[in-house]
Coordinates of C-alpha atoms and ligand atoms in Angstrom, one line a residue:
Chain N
X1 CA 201.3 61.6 110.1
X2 CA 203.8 63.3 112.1
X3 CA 203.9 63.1 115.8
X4 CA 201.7 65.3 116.7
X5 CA 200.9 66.6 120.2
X6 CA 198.7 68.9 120.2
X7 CA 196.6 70.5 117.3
X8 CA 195.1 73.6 117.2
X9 CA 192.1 74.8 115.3
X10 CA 190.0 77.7 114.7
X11 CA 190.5 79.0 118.2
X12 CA 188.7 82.0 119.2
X13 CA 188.1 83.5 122.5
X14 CA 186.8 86.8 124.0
X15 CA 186.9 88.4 127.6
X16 CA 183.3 90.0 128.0
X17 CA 183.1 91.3 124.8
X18 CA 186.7 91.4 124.0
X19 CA 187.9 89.6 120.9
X20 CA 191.6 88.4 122.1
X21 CA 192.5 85.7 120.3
X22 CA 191.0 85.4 116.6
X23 CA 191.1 82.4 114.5
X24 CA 194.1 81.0 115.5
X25 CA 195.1 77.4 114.2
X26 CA 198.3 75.7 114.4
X27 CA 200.5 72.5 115.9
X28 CA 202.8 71.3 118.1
X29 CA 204.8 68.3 117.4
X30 CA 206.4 65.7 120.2
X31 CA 210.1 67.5 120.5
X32 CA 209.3 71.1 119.3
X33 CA 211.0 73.9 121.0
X34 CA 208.1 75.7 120.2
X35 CA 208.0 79.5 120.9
X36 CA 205.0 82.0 121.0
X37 CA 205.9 85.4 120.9
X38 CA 204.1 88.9 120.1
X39 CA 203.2 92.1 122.0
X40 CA 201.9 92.3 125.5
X41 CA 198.2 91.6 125.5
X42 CA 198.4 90.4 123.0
X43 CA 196.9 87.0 123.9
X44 CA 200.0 84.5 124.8
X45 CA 198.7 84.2 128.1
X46 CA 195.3 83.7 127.4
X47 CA 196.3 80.7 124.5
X48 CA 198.4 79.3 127.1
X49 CA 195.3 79.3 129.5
X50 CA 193.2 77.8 126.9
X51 CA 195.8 74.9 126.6
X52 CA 195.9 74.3 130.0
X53 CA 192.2 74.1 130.8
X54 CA 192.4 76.7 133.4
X55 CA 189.9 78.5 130.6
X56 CA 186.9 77.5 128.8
X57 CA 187.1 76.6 125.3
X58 CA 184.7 79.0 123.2
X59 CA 185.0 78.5 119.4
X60 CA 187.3 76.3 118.2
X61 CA 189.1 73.4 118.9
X62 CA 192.2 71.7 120.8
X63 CA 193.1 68.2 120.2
X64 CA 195.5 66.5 122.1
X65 CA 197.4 63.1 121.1
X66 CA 198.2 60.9 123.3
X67 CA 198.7 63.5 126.3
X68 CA 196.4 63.8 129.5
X69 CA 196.7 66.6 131.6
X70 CA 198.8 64.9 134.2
X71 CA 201.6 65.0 130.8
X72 CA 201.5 68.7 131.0
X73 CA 203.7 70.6 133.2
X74 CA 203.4 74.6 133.4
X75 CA 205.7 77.2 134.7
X76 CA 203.7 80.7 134.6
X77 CA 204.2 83.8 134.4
X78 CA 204.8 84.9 137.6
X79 CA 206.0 83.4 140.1
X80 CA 207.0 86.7 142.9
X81 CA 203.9 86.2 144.2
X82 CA 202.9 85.7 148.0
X83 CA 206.6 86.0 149.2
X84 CA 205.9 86.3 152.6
X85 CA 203.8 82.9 152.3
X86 CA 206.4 80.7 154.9
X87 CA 206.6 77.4 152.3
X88 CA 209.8 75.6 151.5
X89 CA 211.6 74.4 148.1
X90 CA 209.8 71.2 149.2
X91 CA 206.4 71.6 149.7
X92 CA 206.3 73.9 146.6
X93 CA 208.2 71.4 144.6
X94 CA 205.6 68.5 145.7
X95 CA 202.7 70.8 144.8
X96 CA 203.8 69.5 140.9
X97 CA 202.4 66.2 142.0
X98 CA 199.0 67.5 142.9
X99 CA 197.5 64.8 145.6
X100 CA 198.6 62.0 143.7
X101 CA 200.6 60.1 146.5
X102 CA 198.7 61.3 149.1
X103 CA 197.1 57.9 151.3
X104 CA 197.2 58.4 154.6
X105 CA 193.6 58.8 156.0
X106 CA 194.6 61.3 158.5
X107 CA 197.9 62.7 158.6
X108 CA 199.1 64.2 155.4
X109 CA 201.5 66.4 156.6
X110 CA 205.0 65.2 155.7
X111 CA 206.5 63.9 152.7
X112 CA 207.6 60.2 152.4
X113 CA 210.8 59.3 151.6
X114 CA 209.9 58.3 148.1
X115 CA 208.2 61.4 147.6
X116 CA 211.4 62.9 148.8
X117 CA 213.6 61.3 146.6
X118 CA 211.1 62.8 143.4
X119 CA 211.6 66.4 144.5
X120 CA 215.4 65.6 144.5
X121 CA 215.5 64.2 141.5
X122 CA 213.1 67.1 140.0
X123 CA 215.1 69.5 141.8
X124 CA 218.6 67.9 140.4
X125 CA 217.4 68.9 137.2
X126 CA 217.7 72.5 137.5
X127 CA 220.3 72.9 139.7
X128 CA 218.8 73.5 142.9
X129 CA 219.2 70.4 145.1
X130 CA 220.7 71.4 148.2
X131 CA 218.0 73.8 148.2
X132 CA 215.3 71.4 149.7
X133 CA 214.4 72.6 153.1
X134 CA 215.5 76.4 152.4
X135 CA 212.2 78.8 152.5
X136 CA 210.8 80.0 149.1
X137 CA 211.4 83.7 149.9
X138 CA 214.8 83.2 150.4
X139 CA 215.7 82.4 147.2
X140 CA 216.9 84.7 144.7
X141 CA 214.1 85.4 141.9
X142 CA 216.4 83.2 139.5
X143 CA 216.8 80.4 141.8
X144 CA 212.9 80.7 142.6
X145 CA 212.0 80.5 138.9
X146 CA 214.0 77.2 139.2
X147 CA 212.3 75.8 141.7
X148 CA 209.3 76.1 139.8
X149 CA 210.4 74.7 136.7
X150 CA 211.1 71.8 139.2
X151 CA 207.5 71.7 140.3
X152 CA 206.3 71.7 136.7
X153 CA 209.2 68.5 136.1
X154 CA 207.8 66.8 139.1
X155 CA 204.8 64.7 137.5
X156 CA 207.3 63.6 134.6
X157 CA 205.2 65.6 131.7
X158 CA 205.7 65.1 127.9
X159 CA 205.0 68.8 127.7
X160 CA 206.3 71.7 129.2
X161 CA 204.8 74.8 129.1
X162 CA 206.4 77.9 130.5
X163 CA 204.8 81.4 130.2
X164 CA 207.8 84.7 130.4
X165 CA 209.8 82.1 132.4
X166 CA 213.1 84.6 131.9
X167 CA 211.3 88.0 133.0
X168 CA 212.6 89.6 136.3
X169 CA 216.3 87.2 135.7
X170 CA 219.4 89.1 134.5
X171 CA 221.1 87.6 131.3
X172 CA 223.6 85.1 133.3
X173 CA 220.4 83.4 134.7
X174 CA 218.5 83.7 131.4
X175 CA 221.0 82.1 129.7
X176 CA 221.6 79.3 132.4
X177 CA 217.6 78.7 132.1
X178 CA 217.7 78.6 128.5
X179 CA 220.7 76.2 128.8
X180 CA 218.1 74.3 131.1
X181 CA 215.6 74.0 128.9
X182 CA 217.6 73.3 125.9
X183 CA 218.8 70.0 127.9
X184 CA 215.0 69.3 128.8
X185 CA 214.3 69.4 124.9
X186 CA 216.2 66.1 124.6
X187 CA 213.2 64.5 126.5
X188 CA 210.4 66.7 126.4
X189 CA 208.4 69.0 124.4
X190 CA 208.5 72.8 125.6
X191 CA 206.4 75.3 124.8
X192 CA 207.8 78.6 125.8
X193 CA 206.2 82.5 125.6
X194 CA 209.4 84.6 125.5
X195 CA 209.8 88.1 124.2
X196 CA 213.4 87.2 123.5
X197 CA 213.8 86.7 119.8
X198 CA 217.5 86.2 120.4
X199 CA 216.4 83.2 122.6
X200 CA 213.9 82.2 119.5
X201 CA 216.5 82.1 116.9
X202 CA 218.6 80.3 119.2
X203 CA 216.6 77.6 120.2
X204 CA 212.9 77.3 118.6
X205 CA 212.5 75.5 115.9
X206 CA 209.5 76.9 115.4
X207 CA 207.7 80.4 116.2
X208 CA 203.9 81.9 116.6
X209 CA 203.6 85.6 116.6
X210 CA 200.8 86.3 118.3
X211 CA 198.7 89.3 118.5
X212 CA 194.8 88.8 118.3
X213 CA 195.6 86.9 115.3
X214 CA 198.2 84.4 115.2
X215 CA 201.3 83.5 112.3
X216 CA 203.4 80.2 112.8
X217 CA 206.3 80.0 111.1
X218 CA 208.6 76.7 110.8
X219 CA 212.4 77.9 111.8
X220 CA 214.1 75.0 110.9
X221 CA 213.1 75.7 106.9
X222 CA 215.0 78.4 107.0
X223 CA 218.8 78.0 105.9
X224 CA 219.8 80.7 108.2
X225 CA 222.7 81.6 110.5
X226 CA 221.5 82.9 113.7
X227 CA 221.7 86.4 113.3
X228 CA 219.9 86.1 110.1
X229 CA 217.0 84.3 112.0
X230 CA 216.6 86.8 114.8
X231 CA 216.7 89.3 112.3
X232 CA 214.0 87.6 110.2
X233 CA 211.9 87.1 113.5
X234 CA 211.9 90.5 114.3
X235 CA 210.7 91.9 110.3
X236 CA 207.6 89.4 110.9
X237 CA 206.9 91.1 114.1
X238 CA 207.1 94.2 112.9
X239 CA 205.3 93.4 109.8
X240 CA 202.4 91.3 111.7
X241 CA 202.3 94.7 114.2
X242 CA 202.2 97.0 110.8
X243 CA 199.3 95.0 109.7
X244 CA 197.2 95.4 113.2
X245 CA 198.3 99.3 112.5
X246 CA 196.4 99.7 109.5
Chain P
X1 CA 196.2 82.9 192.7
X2 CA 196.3 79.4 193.2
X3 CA 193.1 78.9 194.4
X4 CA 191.3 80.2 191.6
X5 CA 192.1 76.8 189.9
X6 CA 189.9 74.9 192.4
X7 CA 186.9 76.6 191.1
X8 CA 185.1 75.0 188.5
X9 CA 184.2 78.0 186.3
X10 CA 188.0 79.0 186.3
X11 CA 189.0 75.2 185.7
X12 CA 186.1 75.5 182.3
X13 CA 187.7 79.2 181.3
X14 CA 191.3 77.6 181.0
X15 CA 190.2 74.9 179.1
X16 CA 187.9 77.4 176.8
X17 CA 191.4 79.4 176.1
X18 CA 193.1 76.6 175.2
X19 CA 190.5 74.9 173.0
X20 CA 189.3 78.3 171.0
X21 CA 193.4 79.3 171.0
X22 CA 194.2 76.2 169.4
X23 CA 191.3 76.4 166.3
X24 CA 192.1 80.1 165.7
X25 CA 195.6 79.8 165.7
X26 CA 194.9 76.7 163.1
X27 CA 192.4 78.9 161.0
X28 CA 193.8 82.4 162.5
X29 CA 197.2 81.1 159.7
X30 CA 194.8 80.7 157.2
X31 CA 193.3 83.6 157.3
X32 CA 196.7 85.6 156.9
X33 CA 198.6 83.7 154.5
X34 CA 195.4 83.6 152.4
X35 CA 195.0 87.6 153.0
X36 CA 191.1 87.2 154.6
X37 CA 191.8 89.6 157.6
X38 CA 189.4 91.5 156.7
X39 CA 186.9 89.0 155.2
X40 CA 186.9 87.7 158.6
X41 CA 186.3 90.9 160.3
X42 CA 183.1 90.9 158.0
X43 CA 181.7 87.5 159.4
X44 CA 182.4 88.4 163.0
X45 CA 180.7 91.4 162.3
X46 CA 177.7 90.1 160.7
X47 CA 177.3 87.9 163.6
X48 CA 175.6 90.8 165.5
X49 CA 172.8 90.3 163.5
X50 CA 172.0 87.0 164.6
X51 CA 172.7 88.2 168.6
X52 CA 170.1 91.0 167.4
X53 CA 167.9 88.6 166.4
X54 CA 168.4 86.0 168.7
X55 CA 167.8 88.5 171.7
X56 CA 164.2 89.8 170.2
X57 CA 162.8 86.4 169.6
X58 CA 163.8 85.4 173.0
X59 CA 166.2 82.4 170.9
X60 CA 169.7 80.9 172.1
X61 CA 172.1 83.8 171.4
X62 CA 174.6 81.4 170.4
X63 CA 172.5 80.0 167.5
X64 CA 171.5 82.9 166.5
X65 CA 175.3 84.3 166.1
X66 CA 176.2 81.0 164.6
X67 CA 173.9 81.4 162.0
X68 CA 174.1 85.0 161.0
X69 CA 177.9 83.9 160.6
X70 CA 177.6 80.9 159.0
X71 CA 175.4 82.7 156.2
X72 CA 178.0 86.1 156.4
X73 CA 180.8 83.1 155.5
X74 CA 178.5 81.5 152.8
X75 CA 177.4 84.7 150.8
X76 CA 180.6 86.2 151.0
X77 CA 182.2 82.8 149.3
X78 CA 179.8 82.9 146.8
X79 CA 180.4 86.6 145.8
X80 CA 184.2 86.4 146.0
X81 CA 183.8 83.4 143.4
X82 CA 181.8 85.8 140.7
X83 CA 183.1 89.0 141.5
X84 CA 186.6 88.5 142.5
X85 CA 188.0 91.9 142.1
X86 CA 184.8 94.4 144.3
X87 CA 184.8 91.7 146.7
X88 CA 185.9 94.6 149.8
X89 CA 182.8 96.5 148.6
X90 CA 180.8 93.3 149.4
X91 CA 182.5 92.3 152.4
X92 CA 182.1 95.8 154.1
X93 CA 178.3 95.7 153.0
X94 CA 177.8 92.4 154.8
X95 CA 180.2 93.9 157.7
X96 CA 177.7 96.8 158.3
X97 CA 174.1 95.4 157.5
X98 CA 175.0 92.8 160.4
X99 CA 175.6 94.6 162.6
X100 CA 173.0 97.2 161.7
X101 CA 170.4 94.6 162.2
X102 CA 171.7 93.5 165.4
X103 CA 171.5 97.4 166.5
X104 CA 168.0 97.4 165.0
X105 CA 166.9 94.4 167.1
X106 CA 168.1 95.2 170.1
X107 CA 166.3 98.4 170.1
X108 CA 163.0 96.7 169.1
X109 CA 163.5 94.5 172.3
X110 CA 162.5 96.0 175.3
X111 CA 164.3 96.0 178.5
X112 CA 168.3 96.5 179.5
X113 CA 170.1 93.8 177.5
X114 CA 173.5 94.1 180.2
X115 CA 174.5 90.8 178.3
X116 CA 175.5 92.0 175.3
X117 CA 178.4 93.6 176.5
X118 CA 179.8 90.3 177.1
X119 CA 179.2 89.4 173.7
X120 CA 181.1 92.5 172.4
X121 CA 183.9 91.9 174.6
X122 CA 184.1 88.6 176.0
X123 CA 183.3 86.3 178.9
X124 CA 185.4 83.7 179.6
X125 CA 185.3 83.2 183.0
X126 CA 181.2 82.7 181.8
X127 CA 181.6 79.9 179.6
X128 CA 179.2 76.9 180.3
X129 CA 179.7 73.3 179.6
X130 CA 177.5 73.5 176.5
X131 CA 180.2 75.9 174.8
X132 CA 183.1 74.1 176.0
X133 CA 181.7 70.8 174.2
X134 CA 181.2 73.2 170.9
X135 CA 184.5 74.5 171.1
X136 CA 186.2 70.8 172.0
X137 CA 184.5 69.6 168.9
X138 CA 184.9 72.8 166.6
X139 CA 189.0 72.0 167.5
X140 CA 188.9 68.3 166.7
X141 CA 187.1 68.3 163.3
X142 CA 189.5 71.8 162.4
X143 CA 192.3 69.3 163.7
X144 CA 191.0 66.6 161.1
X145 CA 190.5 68.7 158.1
X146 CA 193.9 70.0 158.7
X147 CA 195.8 66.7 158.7
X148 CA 193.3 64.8 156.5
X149 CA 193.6 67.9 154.0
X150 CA 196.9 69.2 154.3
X151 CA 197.9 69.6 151.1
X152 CA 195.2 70.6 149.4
X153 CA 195.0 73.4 151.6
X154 CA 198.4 74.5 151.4
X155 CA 198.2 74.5 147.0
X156 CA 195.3 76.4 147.4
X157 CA 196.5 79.1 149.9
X158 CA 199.7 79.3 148.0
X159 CA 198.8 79.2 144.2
X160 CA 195.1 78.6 143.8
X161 CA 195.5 78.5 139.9
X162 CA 198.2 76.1 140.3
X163 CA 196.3 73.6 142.5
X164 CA 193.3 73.8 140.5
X165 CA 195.2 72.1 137.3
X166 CA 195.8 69.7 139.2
X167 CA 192.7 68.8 140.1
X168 CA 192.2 70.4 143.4
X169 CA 188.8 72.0 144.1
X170 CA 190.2 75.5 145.2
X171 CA 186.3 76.8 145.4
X172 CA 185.5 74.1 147.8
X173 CA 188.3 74.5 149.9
X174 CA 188.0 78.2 150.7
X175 CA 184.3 77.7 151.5
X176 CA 185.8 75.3 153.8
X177 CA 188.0 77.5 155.5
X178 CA 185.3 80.4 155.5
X179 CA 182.8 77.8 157.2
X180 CA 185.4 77.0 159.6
X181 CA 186.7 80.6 160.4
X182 CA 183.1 81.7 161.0
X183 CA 182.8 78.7 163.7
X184 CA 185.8 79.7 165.2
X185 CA 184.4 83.2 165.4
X186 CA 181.4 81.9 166.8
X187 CA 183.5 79.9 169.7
X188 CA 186.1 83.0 170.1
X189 CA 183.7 85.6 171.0
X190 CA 183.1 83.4 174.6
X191 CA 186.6 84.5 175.1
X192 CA 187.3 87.7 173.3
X193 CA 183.8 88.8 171.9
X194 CA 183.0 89.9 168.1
X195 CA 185.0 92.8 168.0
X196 CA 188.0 91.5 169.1
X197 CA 188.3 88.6 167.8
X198 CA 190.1 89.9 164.3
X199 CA 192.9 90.7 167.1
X200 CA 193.1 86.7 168.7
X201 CA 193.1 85.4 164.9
X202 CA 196.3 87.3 163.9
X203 CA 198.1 89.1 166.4
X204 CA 199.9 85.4 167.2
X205 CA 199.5 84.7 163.5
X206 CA 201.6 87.6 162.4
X207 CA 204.3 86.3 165.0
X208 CA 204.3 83.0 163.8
X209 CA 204.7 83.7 160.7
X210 CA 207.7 85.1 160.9
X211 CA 209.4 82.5 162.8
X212 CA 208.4 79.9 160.7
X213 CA 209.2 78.1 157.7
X214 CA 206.2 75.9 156.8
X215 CA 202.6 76.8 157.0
X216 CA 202.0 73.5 159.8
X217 CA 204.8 75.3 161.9
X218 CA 202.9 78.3 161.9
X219 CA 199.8 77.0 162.6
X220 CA 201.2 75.7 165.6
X221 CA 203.3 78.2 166.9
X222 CA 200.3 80.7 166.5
X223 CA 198.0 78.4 168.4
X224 CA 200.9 78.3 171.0
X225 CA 201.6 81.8 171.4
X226 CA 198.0 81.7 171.5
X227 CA 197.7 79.7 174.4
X228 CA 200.2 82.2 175.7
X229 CA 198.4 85.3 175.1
X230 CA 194.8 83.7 176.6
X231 CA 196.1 82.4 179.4
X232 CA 198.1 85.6 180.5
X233 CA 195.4 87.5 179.8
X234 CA 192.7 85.1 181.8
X235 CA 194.8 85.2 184.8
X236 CA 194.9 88.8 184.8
X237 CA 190.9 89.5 183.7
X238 CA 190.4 87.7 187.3
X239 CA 193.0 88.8 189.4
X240 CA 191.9 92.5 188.7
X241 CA 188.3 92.0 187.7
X242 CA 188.7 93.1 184.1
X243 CA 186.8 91.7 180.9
X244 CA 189.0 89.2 179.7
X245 CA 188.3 90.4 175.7
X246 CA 189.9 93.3 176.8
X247 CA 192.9 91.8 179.2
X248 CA 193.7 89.5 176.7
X249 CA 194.1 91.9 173.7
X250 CA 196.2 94.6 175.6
X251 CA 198.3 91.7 176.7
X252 CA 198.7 90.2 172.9
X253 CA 199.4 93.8 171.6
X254 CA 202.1 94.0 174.4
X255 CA 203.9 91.2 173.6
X256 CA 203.5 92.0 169.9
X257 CA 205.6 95.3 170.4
X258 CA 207.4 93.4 172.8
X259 CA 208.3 91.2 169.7
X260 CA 208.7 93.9 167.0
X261 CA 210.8 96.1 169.3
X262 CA 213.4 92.8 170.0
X263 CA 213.6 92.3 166.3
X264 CA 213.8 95.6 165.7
X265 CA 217.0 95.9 168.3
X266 CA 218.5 92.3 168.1
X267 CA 217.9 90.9 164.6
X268 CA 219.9 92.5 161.8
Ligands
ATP301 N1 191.0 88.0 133.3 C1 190.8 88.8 132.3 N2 189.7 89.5 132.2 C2 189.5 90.4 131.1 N3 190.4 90.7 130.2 C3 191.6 90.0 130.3 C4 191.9 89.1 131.4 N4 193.1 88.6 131.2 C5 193.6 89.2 130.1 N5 192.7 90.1 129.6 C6 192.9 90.9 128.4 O1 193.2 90.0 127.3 C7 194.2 90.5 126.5 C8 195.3 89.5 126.4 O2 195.9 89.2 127.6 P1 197.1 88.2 127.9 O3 197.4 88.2 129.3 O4 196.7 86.9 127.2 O5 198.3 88.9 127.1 P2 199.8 88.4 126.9 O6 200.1 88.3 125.5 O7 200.1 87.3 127.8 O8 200.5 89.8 127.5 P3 201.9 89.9 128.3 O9 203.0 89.9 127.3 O10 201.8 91.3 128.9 O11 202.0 88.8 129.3 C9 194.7 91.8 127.1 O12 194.1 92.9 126.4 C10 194.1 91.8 128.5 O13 193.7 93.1 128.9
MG302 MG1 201.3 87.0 129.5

């Protein structure tokens, strides 16, 4: 008995008629830097969705150990959305918190200072601290993708679950993010989607391709250098593509 | 000028601006930042049904309005819920059979209905003390929800999908807010009528929202610029006899390009 997380199995689900994801079965252990990767459509977001609860469960089944949704924190995929929304670092890093702390009969407008103090901390995390009061659409799309790992960081989750975190970010905030989330790791489980198979070999220890169907595949077996594992990731991609090909 | 503030009716119509400027510019944010312009337009709209109505059974107009807005609010929440992405089909369907049922009414009526221009375009200096207690308590329970509900509403208008994993009923909040926007419709055509009313909700909205930083800040700035706008354009409907729908509109769009040309010259 490992320390598992979550478990996977037999996970089917359709839009409409549309059979996305197929079958799919596999695990997440506590401390996985656990990547899913595959082509676009090709379901990550959907399987993420599924996790989260945002979509209802068809065939299948998802177990979870020891983790309530309050232990989940999620980053998705976009996050350039509504920039003209006036919001600060803030209110959108207190949003992680849901209406947890929230007591006052009738005016629940500001933050207390404990509350305060969480976005800091959250916020000192990623890098962004002085950034509290600044407005969201100010930020640069690097700095904003920060501020929403932050809000994901605010409830303290066991899991973190970030979908394309990195697209829209050139390579010296990629890599700072990565960086990020390799520190994270140390406490927390992530779950990332990423096209980046340089980012997989880098840092997952283990790998789902994903395309309808789904193939895990346990990095750390591997007695690879680097090079030789994003090399290897990218054959099985090809090869689980070649396959849909046929 | 002065003395106009002695009389009674004036005395009712300032309070009436300030009151109905205060909810839209509350809801008027809303609206915008949750991109319902023209869901609202819809509502107001469909409210001539219910005038139609209202006027051939010889009912309250106000009630009748209310209704036909409250159930244009209502059936456009439930279809935006299962069919998220033809939702403008549905909203200009309930735009038009509104008011084409108010047209039809109003012809089956007989007699010269000079009323219902006042309805189109606003009566303020008309309001009774009925409407001003509707329109005091129409503010104070928006002013409740807002405060009371704060951040629900904000993680809602800013990242539904987000605020719904965390527990926050997103579908019951923007019923909410439709419920509310079609009340403040209801109150708003007193001072603007229905088809200017779209105007009052976001002509101060759109300016707030660029001087502000937080959704709260906007809400107020736009009810105060609101204010602004209502007032001006009060003072003027009764100084030169005009219909203050009309006066206060031309005096909003005015400042508006007032606003957009300063920007334009002195910022950036
Ligand atoms: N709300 C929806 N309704 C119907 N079909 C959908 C919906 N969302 C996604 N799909 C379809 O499901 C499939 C999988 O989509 P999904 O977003 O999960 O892919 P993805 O792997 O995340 O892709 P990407 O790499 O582009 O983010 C696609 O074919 C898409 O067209
Ligand atoms: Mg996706």
């Amino acid at each position: 008995m490992k320390n598992k997380l979550i478990e996977v199995k037999n996970l089917s689900f359709f839009y409409e008629k549309e059979l996305v994801l197929e079958n799919i079965s596999f695990e997440i252990n506590k401390g996985d830097f656990f990547a899913i990767t595959g082509p676009n459509g090709g379901g990550k977001s959907t399987l993420i969705q599924l996790l989260l609860g945002i979509l209802p469960l068809q065939q299948g089944k998802i177990v979870y150990h020891n983790l309530s949704k309050d232990d989940i924190g999620y980053v998705p995929q976009n996050s350039n959305f509504n920039l003209d929304f006036p919001i600060t670092v803030l209110d959108v890093v207190m949003m992680g918190n849901g209406t947890k702390h929230q007591n006052h009969f009738f005016f629940n407008v500001k933050y207390s200072s404990f509350e305060i103090a969480c976005a800091k901390e959250s916020l000192k995390k990623v890098g962004m601290e002085s950034f509290l009061h600044r407005t969201i659409s100010k930020l640069s799309g690097g700095q904003r993708q920060r501020v929403f790992i932050a809000r994901a960081l605010c409830s303290h989750p066991k899991l973190l679950i970030l979908d394309e975190p990195t697209s829209n970010i050139d390579a010296k905030g990629q890599k700072e993010i990565f960086t990020l989330l390799k520190e994270l790791n140390k406490t927390m489980t992530i779950l990332i989607v990423t096209h980046d198979l340089g980012v997989i070999s880098n840092y997952a220890n283990k790998v789902l391709y994903l395309n309808q169907k789904g193939y895990m595949h346990d990095l750390t077996t591997l007695n690879f250098s680097i090079k030789e594992k994003e090399h290897f990731c990218e054959v099985e991609l090809m090869q689980m593509l070649g396959k849909e090909n046929d | 000028m002065i003395e106009a503030l002695h009389y009674t009716f004036f005395q009712n119509a300032i309070i009436a601006a300030i009151l109905v400027s205060i909810a839209s510019g509350i809801i008027g944010s809303l609206i915008v930042v949750n991109k319902m312009s023209f869901l609202t337009g819809g509502i107001a709209h469909s409210s001539y049904g219910g005038i139609g109505l209202a006027i051939f059974l010889g009912l309250p107009i106000f009630w009748g309005a209310t209704f036909f807005a409250l159930m244009g609010a209502l059936i456009i929440a439930f279809i935006s819920f299962k069919q998220r992405e033809r939702i403008d089909v549905f909203i200009g369907l309930v735009w038009a059979v509104g008011m084409a049922i108010g047209v039809v009414f109003v012809d089956l009526t007989p007699g010269y209905h000079g009323d219902l221009l006042s309805y189109l375009f606003g009566s303020i200096l008309a309001v009774s003390k009925s409407d001003l207690i509707f329109m005091a308590i129409l503010t104070l329970v928006i002013l409740f929800f807002i405060h009371r509900y704060y951040r629900e509403i904000l993680a809602i208008s800013y990242d539904s999908t987000y605020a719904s994993l965390k527990g926050i009923n997103a579908k019951l909040f923007f019923t909410l807010i439709l419920v509310f926007a079609s009340l403040t419709i209801v109150a708003a055509i007193k001072v603007v009528g229905l088809i200017l009313v779209i105007a009052l909700m976001t002509i101060p909205t759109y300016i707030a929202e660029d001087l502000s930083n937080s959704l709260y800040e906007m809400m107020i700035k736009s009810s105060i610029i609101s204010i602004t706008f209502t007032l001006s354009g009060l003072f003027l409907s009764y100084k030169f006899d005009l219909t203050s729908g009309a006066a206060i509109i031309l005096i909003s769009a005015a400042f508006f390009l007032l606003y957009l040309a300063f920007k334009h010259f002195f910022i950036k």
